[in-house]
Amino acid sequence: MSIKEDEFKNDSDNNLGDDFDYQPNAEDDADDDDVDSLDSTSKSEEVYGVKRIADLMVEDIWNLEFRTEDEACQFYNAYSCWHGFVMRKDDVVRDNQGRIISRQLVCNKEGWRNMRYLDMDDRSREARSLMRTKCLARLRVKLDYGCGRWKVSCFVESHNHDLTPPQFAHLVPANCRLTVTDRVQVENLHNFGVKSCHIMGYIAFQNGGYRHAGFTRKDLYNHIDRYRRAKVKNGDANAAINYLIGKSNNDPLFFGKYMFTSDERLEHIFWADGQSIIDYHCFGDIVAFDSTYKKNKYNKPLVIFSGCNHHGQTVLFGSGLLSDETTETYKWLLETFVEAMGGKSPKAIITDGDLAM
């Protein structure tokens, strides 16, 4: 079926205790970006050999060495996730050239909120709940100039608050994240038309359960929503037209029409699917014509043509997204509506009293 230019018819990483091994005296040519094979070095391989995070003792952590500061942060982040708390970066020490030579990593409940933030008189909303408990748990690493490695200079294991049980660690917001591999896999499955709920089930099956997926169902849905929005961010007009063209291919009664401005911008668009057209021919004697909807991000009037069926239920006859509310615009919209309905005009129209309408 041919389509005219402006008209157509018929659109992780939370299983850390099992997967993260830390091996002393590992080769320096290992891939620093491979988080799953991240290792740390110690003074002597005889101290504890290869161990998982869950098995590391306090003396083992004191003997750890890291190739970079980022590697130390990755380790303590994995350690905190496994033991039920959240890590955050704290103090740093820099040399004369501005390079970081010491980094302290702490529990996110370290410290205390400054009282001046609690006693503000001009507060616009209530202060957030106090979450910090002056927890002393921390890990500090310093750069050893002699060997060029980062060594542990301070480690405090104990916390003064309850820790998250391992079976709930994946629900902590700081631990819910899609890795690069997860994002690529999710986007590919989405492009092939796999439903979001099935994608979540598939990834959970790959990782041995939902608690080992590394993220929650809500995180997956949020990522897919951001992915969809990013695809049409710079081509939303074309995306809307392509969507309607796709709908026309699946619905032989579908009707759609649009107009461009002089500078090739989408000005008006109207659409009605096959079921709406059938409903109009059955129940279209009285049509409600409303343009009070301006809740979209473009702040443009969305016009809804609606009626009532024999069950007293509201039915939609068509919709239009307009650039303004002038007389000429409404004239184009009403003529297009009658055209979509095969030339049948309603016997009565209910409006909101707008002068242009």
Tab-separated table of C-alpha atoms in Angstrom:
chain	number	residue	atom	x	y	z
A	1	MET	CA	0.000	0.000	0.000
A	2	SER	CA	1.376	3.368	-0.944
A	3	ILE	CA	1.894	6.056	1.673
A	4	LYS	CA	1.614	9.725	0.826
A	5	GLU	CA	4.120	12.298	2.010
A	6	ASP	CA	1.953	13.559	4.855
A	7	GLU	CA	-0.815	10.944	5.066
A	8	PHE	CA	-1.033	7.201	5.550
A	9	LYS	CA	-3.455	4.509	6.557
A	10	ASN	CA	-3.123	1.215	8.216
A	11	ASP	CA	3.956	0.724	14.838
A	12	SER	CA	25.959	-8.686	38.112
A	13	ASP	CA	28.186	-8.553	40.360
A	14	ASN	CA	26.621	-9.255	43.764
A	15	ASN	CA	27.754	-12.850	44.149
A	16	LEU	CA	31.034	-11.447	45.336
A	17	GLY	CA	31.771	-13.988	47.986
A	18	ASP	CA	31.871	-16.741	45.406
A	19	ASP	CA	33.325	-15.039	42.339
A	20	PHE	CA	35.955	-12.592	43.590
A	21	ASP	CA	39.288	-14.248	44.353
A	22	TYR	CA	42.265	-12.310	45.679
A	23	GLN	CA	45.593	-13.912	44.953
A	24	PRO	CA	48.958	-12.748	46.278
A	25	ASN	CA	51.831	-11.907	43.922
A	26	ALA	CA	49.628	-11.881	40.822
A	27	GLU	CA	51.223	-10.943	37.515
A	28	ASP	CA	51.221	-7.213	36.770
A	29	ASP	CA	50.213	-7.768	33.175
A	30	ALA	CA	46.738	-8.872	34.209
A	31	ASP	CA	43.874	-6.876	32.748
A	32	ASP	CA	43.092	-4.077	35.200
A	33	ASP	CA	39.629	-3.616	33.681
A	34	ASP	CA	38.543	-7.197	34.284
A	35	VAL	CA	36.655	-6.749	37.543
A	36	ASP	CA	35.646	-10.391	37.729
A	37	SER	CA	39.292	-11.493	37.792
A	38	LEU	CA	40.505	-8.657	40.025
A	39	ASP	CA	43.296	-9.779	42.322
A	40	SER	CA	45.428	-8.200	45.015
A	41	THR	CA	48.967	-8.940	46.112
A	42	SER	CA	50.533	-9.499	49.506
A	43	LYS	CA	54.027	-9.728	50.849
A	44	SER	CA	54.114	-13.489	50.902
A	45	GLU	CA	52.143	-16.112	49.050
A	46	GLU	CA	52.462	-18.411	52.044
A	47	VAL	CA	50.357	-16.069	54.190
A	48	TYR	CA	46.977	-17.220	52.938
A	49	GLY	CA	47.186	-18.230	49.273
A	50	VAL	CA	44.089	-17.671	47.152
A	51	LYS	CA	41.044	-16.581	49.155
A	52	ARG	CA	37.585	-15.284	48.544
A	53	ILE	CA	36.348	-12.061	50.093
A	54	ALA	CA	34.072	-13.983	52.417
A	55	ASP	CA	37.099	-15.881	53.774
A	56	LEU	CA	39.491	-12.957	54.255
A	57	MET	CA	40.559	-12.407	57.863
A	58	VAL	CA	41.682	-9.094	59.371
A	59	GLU	CA	45.348	-10.034	59.130
A	60	ASP	CA	44.856	-10.975	55.475
A	61	ILE	CA	43.496	-7.533	54.649
A	62	TRP	CA	46.408	-5.844	56.441
A	63	ASN	CA	48.738	-7.719	54.065
A	64	LEU	CA	46.930	-6.738	50.868
A	65	GLU	CA	48.593	-4.636	48.200
A	66	PHE	CA	46.949	-3.084	45.154
A	67	ARG	CA	48.270	-1.966	41.803
A	68	THR	CA	46.169	1.225	41.686
A	69	GLU	CA	43.931	3.346	43.884
A	70	ASP	CA	40.916	2.327	41.796
A	71	GLU	CA	41.698	-1.314	42.428
A	72	ALA	CA	41.656	-0.665	46.175
A	73	CYS	CA	38.285	1.068	45.833
A	74	GLN	CA	36.921	-1.860	43.825
A	75	PHE	CA	38.092	-4.287	46.460
A	76	TYR	CA	36.557	-2.403	49.395
A	77	ASN	CA	33.341	-1.903	47.454
A	78	ALA	CA	33.116	-5.645	46.851
A	79	TYR	CA	34.039	-6.287	50.487
A	80	SER	CA	31.338	-3.912	51.726
A	81	CYS	CA	28.717	-5.439	49.472
A	82	TRP	CA	29.449	-8.924	50.725
A	83	HIS	CA	29.476	-7.891	54.384
A	84	GLY	CA	26.283	-5.851	54.244
A	85	PHE	CA	27.254	-2.183	54.246
A	86	VAL	CA	27.917	0.543	51.691
A	87	MET	CA	31.301	2.099	51.014
A	88	ARG	CA	32.003	5.741	50.253
A	89	LYS	CA	35.202	7.612	49.539
A	90	ASP	CA	36.521	9.924	52.231
A	91	ASP	CA	39.780	11.826	52.811
A	92	VAL	CA	42.686	11.948	50.371
A	93	VAL	CA	46.280	13.105	50.719
A	94	ARG	CA	48.121	14.586	47.735
A	95	ASP	CA	51.796	15.186	47.073
A	96	ASN	CA	53.400	18.409	45.837
A	97	GLN	CA	52.395	17.601	42.274
A	98	GLY	CA	48.756	17.065	43.169
A	99	ARG	CA	48.820	13.285	42.820
A	100	ILE	CA	46.846	11.214	45.318
A	101	ILE	CA	49.168	9.241	47.586
A	102	SER	CA	46.672	8.188	50.250
A	103	ARG	CA	42.973	7.364	50.121
A	104	GLN	CA	40.552	6.567	52.929
A	105	LEU	CA	37.406	4.515	52.300
A	106	VAL	CA	34.725	4.460	54.982
A	107	CYS	CA	31.308	3.045	55.791
A	108	ASN	CA	28.517	5.284	54.524
A	109	LYS	CA	27.322	5.682	58.135
A	110	GLU	CA	30.628	7.252	59.152
A	111	GLY	CA	30.482	10.722	60.706
A	112	TRP	CA	27.513	12.775	61.799
A	113	ARG	CA	25.313	15.383	60.154
A	114	ASN	CA	26.244	18.961	60.972
A	115	MET	CA	23.670	20.416	63.343
A	116	ARG	CA	23.447	23.646	61.363
A	117	TYR	CA	21.618	21.723	58.673
A	118	LEU	CA	19.042	20.559	61.217
A	119	ASP	CA	18.381	24.008	62.709
A	120	MET	CA	17.707	25.910	59.488
A	121	ASP	CA	14.775	28.326	59.813
A	122	ASP	CA	14.162	28.818	56.093
A	123	ARG	CA	13.880	25.094	55.307
A	124	SER	CA	11.550	24.401	52.372
A	125	ARG	CA	10.975	20.775	53.310
A	126	GLU	CA	11.546	18.490	56.242
A	127	ALA	CA	15.087	17.264	56.825
A	128	ARG	CA	15.911	13.730	55.828
A	129	SER	CA	16.158	11.081	58.498
A	130	LEU	CA	19.485	10.786	60.310
A	131	MET	CA	21.319	7.794	58.887
A	132	ARG	CA	24.890	8.248	60.084
A	133	THR	CA	25.981	6.687	63.343
A	134	LYS	CA	29.665	7.704	63.571
A	135	CYS	CA	30.682	4.258	62.371
A	136	LEU	CA	34.455	3.784	62.574
A	137	ALA	CA	34.814	1.029	59.946
A	138	ARG	CA	37.335	2.098	57.337
A	139	LEU	CA	40.159	1.131	55.020
A	140	ARG	CA	43.071	3.442	54.270
A	141	VAL	CA	45.651	2.711	51.580
A	142	LYS	CA	48.904	4.578	50.927
A	143	LEU	CA	51.188	4.588	47.938
A	144	ASP	CA	54.553	2.955	48.615
A	145	TYR	CA	57.083	4.805	46.453
A	146	GLY	CA	59.576	1.978	46.809
A	147	CYS	CA	57.507	-0.679	45.012
A	148	GLY	CA	54.897	1.555	43.413
A	149	ARG	CA	52.001	-0.309	45.036
A	150	TRP	CA	49.177	0.756	47.333
A	151	LYS	CA	49.406	-0.821	50.771
A	152	VAL	CA	46.894	-0.959	53.590
A	153	SER	CA	47.866	1.494	56.336
A	154	CYS	CA	44.666	1.345	58.399
A	155	PHE	CA	41.798	-1.114	58.618
A	156	VAL	CA	38.901	-1.096	61.086
A	157	GLU	CA	36.516	-4.005	60.713
A	158	SER	CA	33.845	-3.400	63.376
A	159	HIS	CA	30.628	-1.418	62.833
A	160	ASN	CA	28.341	0.197	65.414
A	161	HIS	CA	25.127	-0.528	63.474
A	162	ASP	CA	23.301	-3.512	62.024
A	163	LEU	CA	24.568	-4.889	58.720
A	164	THR	CA	22.434	-6.001	55.815
A	165	PRO	CA	22.089	-9.804	55.644
A	166	PRO	CA	23.779	-11.305	52.551
A	167	GLN	CA	20.470	-12.487	51.093
A	168	PHE	CA	19.244	-8.872	50.986
A	169	ALA	CA	22.483	-7.191	49.900
A	170	HIS	CA	21.335	-7.067	46.274
A	171	LEU	CA	18.407	-4.830	47.306
A	172	VAL	CA	20.639	-2.050	48.641
A	173	PRO	CA	20.440	0.799	46.076
A	174	ALA	CA	24.218	1.263	45.987
A	175	ASN	CA	24.631	-2.393	44.997
A	176	CYS	CA	21.939	-2.389	42.294
A	177	ARG	CA	23.607	-1.724	38.982
A	178	LEU	CA	23.740	-3.120	35.478
A	179	THR	CA	27.244	-3.913	34.301
A	180	VAL	CA	28.337	-3.082	30.766
A	181	THR	CA	27.715	-6.694	29.800
A	182	ASP	CA	24.244	-6.600	31.332
A	183	ARG	CA	23.348	-3.394	29.514
A	184	VAL	CA	24.458	-4.727	26.139
A	185	GLN	CA	22.575	-7.975	26.664
A	186	VAL	CA	19.407	-6.206	27.815
A	187	GLU	CA	19.454	-3.780	24.893
A	188	ASN	CA	20.006	-6.559	22.341
A	189	LEU	CA	17.168	-8.647	23.744
A	190	HIS	CA	14.920	-5.581	23.824
A	191	ASN	CA	15.718	-4.796	20.181
A	192	PHE	CA	14.657	-8.316	19.235
A	193	GLY	CA	11.280	-7.770	20.898
A	194	VAL	CA	11.791	-9.790	24.083
A	195	LYS	CA	9.528	-8.565	26.890
A	196	SER	CA	11.167	-6.880	29.865
A	197	CYS	CA	9.834	-9.465	32.324
A	198	HIS	CA	11.300	-12.272	30.208
A	199	ILE	CA	14.661	-10.460	30.004
A	200	MET	CA	14.768	-10.265	33.797
A	201	GLY	CA	13.948	-13.950	34.139
A	202	TYR	CA	16.593	-14.915	31.586
A	203	ILE	CA	19.361	-12.921	33.296
A	204	ALA	CA	18.328	-14.294	36.703
A	205	PHE	CA	18.541	-17.811	35.265
A	206	GLN	CA	22.025	-17.078	33.893
A	207	ASN	CA	23.252	-15.899	37.294
A	208	GLY	CA	21.645	-18.609	39.390
A	209	GLY	CA	18.731	-16.657	40.835
A	210	TYR	CA	17.310	-13.166	41.216
A	211	ARG	CA	19.544	-12.362	44.213
A	212	HIS	CA	22.614	-12.961	42.055
A	213	ALA	CA	21.433	-10.899	39.076
A	214	GLY	CA	23.109	-7.758	40.447
A	215	PHE	CA	20.047	-5.561	40.017
A	216	THR	CA	16.312	-5.568	40.630
A	217	ARG	CA	13.389	-5.677	38.243
A	218	LYS	CA	12.864	-1.939	38.747
A	219	ASP	CA	16.473	-1.219	37.743
A	220	LEU	CA	15.932	-3.195	34.533
A	221	TYR	CA	12.719	-1.345	33.670
A	222	ASN	CA	14.385	2.028	34.381
A	223	HIS	CA	17.305	1.170	32.099
A	224	ILE	CA	15.012	0.077	29.269
A	225	ASP	CA	13.006	3.293	29.677
A	226	ARG	CA	16.186	5.414	29.492
A	227	TYR	CA	17.312	3.391	26.464
A	228	ARG	CA	14.014	4.039	24.672
A	229	ARG	CA	14.107	7.750	25.443
A	230	ALA	CA	17.710	8.049	24.257
A	231	LYS	CA	16.791	6.484	20.914
A	232	VAL	CA	14.169	9.141	20.146
A	233	LYS	CA	15.753	12.075	21.969
A	234	ASN	CA	17.066	13.738	18.828
A	235	GLY	CA	14.523	12.311	16.405
A	236	ASP	CA	11.234	12.257	18.246
A	237	ALA	CA	9.237	13.623	15.302
A	238	ASN	CA	10.597	10.962	12.955
A	239	ALA	CA	10.071	8.336	15.636
A	240	ALA	CA	6.416	9.340	15.994
A	241	ILE	CA	5.841	9.201	12.238
A	242	ASN	CA	7.628	5.867	11.920
A	243	TYR	CA	5.553	4.501	14.776
A	244	LEU	CA	2.326	5.484	13.043
A	245	ILE	CA	3.566	4.016	9.771
A	246	GLY	CA	4.271	0.774	11.606
A	247	LYS	CA	0.766	0.815	13.055
A	248	SER	CA	-0.671	1.346	9.576
A	249	ASN	CA	1.103	-1.770	8.361
A	250	ASN	CA	-0.616	-3.869	11.020
A	251	ASP	CA	-4.044	-2.198	10.945
A	252	PRO	CA	-5.646	-1.795	7.472
A	253	LEU	CA	-8.196	0.718	8.838
A	254	PHE	CA	-5.620	2.874	10.618
A	255	PHE	CA	-5.602	6.547	9.607
A	256	GLY	CA	-2.895	9.089	10.263
A	257	LYS	CA	-2.077	12.523	8.920
A	258	TYR	CA	0.504	15.162	9.793
A	259	MET	CA	1.751	18.566	8.688
A	260	PHE	CA	5.153	20.225	8.641
A	261	THR	CA	6.078	23.861	9.172
A	262	SER	CA	8.064	25.886	6.629
A	263	ASP	CA	11.303	24.924	8.411
A	264	GLU	CA	10.470	21.192	8.213
A	265	ARG	CA	9.315	20.804	11.822
A	266	LEU	CA	6.379	18.601	12.751
A	267	GLU	CA	3.427	20.964	13.296
A	268	HIS	CA	0.230	18.900	13.662
A	269	ILE	CA	-0.459	15.198	13.788
A	270	PHE	CA	-3.714	13.229	13.927
A	271	TRP	CA	-4.336	9.493	14.218
A	272	ALA	CA	-7.176	7.030	14.691
A	273	ASP	CA	-6.907	3.246	14.724
A	274	GLY	CA	-9.326	0.828	13.119
A	275	GLN	CA	-11.286	0.116	16.296
A	276	SER	CA	-11.797	3.852	16.897
A	277	ILE	CA	-13.155	4.316	13.378
A	278	ILE	CA	-15.553	1.389	13.827
A	279	ASP	CA	-16.707	2.765	17.183
A	280	TYR	CA	-17.334	6.158	15.613
A	281	HIS	CA	-19.604	4.724	12.925
A	282	CYS	CA	-21.574	2.944	15.656
A	283	PHE	CA	-21.620	5.572	18.411
A	284	GLY	CA	-20.447	8.791	16.735
A	285	ASP	CA	-23.668	10.791	16.789
A	286	ILE	CA	-22.387	12.805	19.746
A	287	VAL	CA	-18.677	13.607	20.025
A	288	ALA	CA	-16.868	15.199	22.958
A	289	PHE	CA	-14.103	17.474	21.692
A	290	ASP	CA	-11.620	18.320	24.450
A	291	SER	CA	-8.243	20.055	24.230
A	292	THR	CA	-7.486	20.718	27.877
A	293	TYR	CA	-4.624	18.231	28.069
A	294	LYS	CA	-1.202	19.894	28.131
A	295	LYS	CA	0.725	17.489	30.317
A	296	ASN	CA	3.273	16.331	27.718
A	297	LYS	CA	6.826	17.640	27.789
A	298	TYR	CA	6.205	19.861	24.748
A	299	ASN	CA	3.323	21.643	26.533
A	300	LYS	CA	1.218	21.253	23.377
A	301	PRO	CA	-2.548	20.678	23.326
A	302	LEU	CA	-3.553	17.055	22.964
A	303	VAL	CA	-7.049	16.920	21.486
A	304	ILE	CA	-9.196	13.888	22.265
A	305	PHE	CA	-12.297	12.939	20.282
A	306	SER	CA	-14.411	10.685	22.472
A	307	GLY	CA	-17.943	9.375	22.834
A	308	CYS	CA	-20.066	6.880	24.736
A	309	ASN	CA	-21.020	3.337	23.697
A	310	HIS	CA	-24.173	1.358	24.451
A	311	HIS	CA	-22.709	0.208	27.792
A	312	GLY	CA	-22.159	3.777	28.970
A	313	GLN	CA	-18.395	3.397	28.562
A	314	THR	CA	-16.114	6.039	27.124
A	315	VAL	CA	-14.687	5.230	23.692
A	316	LEU	CA	-11.995	7.126	21.771
A	317	PHE	CA	-12.600	8.140	18.172
A	318	GLY	CA	-9.252	9.798	17.476
A	319	SER	CA	-6.462	11.975	18.850
A	320	GLY	CA	-4.448	14.925	17.649
A	321	LEU	CA	-1.326	16.701	18.860
A	322	LEU	CA	-1.306	20.343	17.794
A	323	SER	CA	1.225	23.161	17.849
A	324	ASP	CA	-1.304	25.844	18.857
A	325	GLU	CA	-5.000	26.489	19.418
A	326	THR	CA	-5.836	28.870	16.570
A	327	THR	CA	-8.929	28.764	14.390
A	328	GLU	CA	-6.940	27.541	11.378
A	329	THR	CA	-5.472	24.714	13.424
A	330	TYR	CA	-8.848	23.529	14.647
A	331	LYS	CA	-10.234	23.803	11.124
A	332	TRP	CA	-7.478	21.494	9.858
A	333	LEU	CA	-8.064	19.082	12.729
A	334	LEU	CA	-11.852	18.854	12.243
A	335	GLU	CA	-11.524	18.417	8.474
A	336	THR	CA	-8.967	15.678	9.046
A	337	PHE	CA	-11.239	14.002	11.577
A	338	VAL	CA	-14.161	13.931	9.129
A	339	GLU	CA	-11.834	12.619	6.430
A	340	ALA	CA	-10.652	9.818	8.696
A	341	MET	CA	-14.249	8.846	9.421
A	342	GLY	CA	-15.138	8.514	5.751
A	343	GLY	CA	-16.946	11.838	5.505
A	344	LYS	CA	-19.446	11.150	8.294
A	345	SER	CA	-20.011	14.206	10.481
A	346	PRO	CA	-21.346	13.974	14.047
A	347	LYS	CA	-24.828	15.259	14.818
A	348	ALA	CA	-23.664	17.093	17.962
A	349	ILE	CA	-20.301	18.144	19.405
A	350	ILE	CA	-19.607	18.883	23.062
A	351	THR	CA	-16.722	21.326	23.636
A	352	ASP	CA	-15.235	23.272	26.533
A	353	GLY	CA	-16.291	26.630	25.086
A	354	ASP	CA	-12.941	27.669	23.618
A	355	LEU	CA	-13.494	30.540	21.155
A	356	ALA	CA	-11.201	29.188	18.458
A	357	MET	CA	-12.804	25.766	18.795
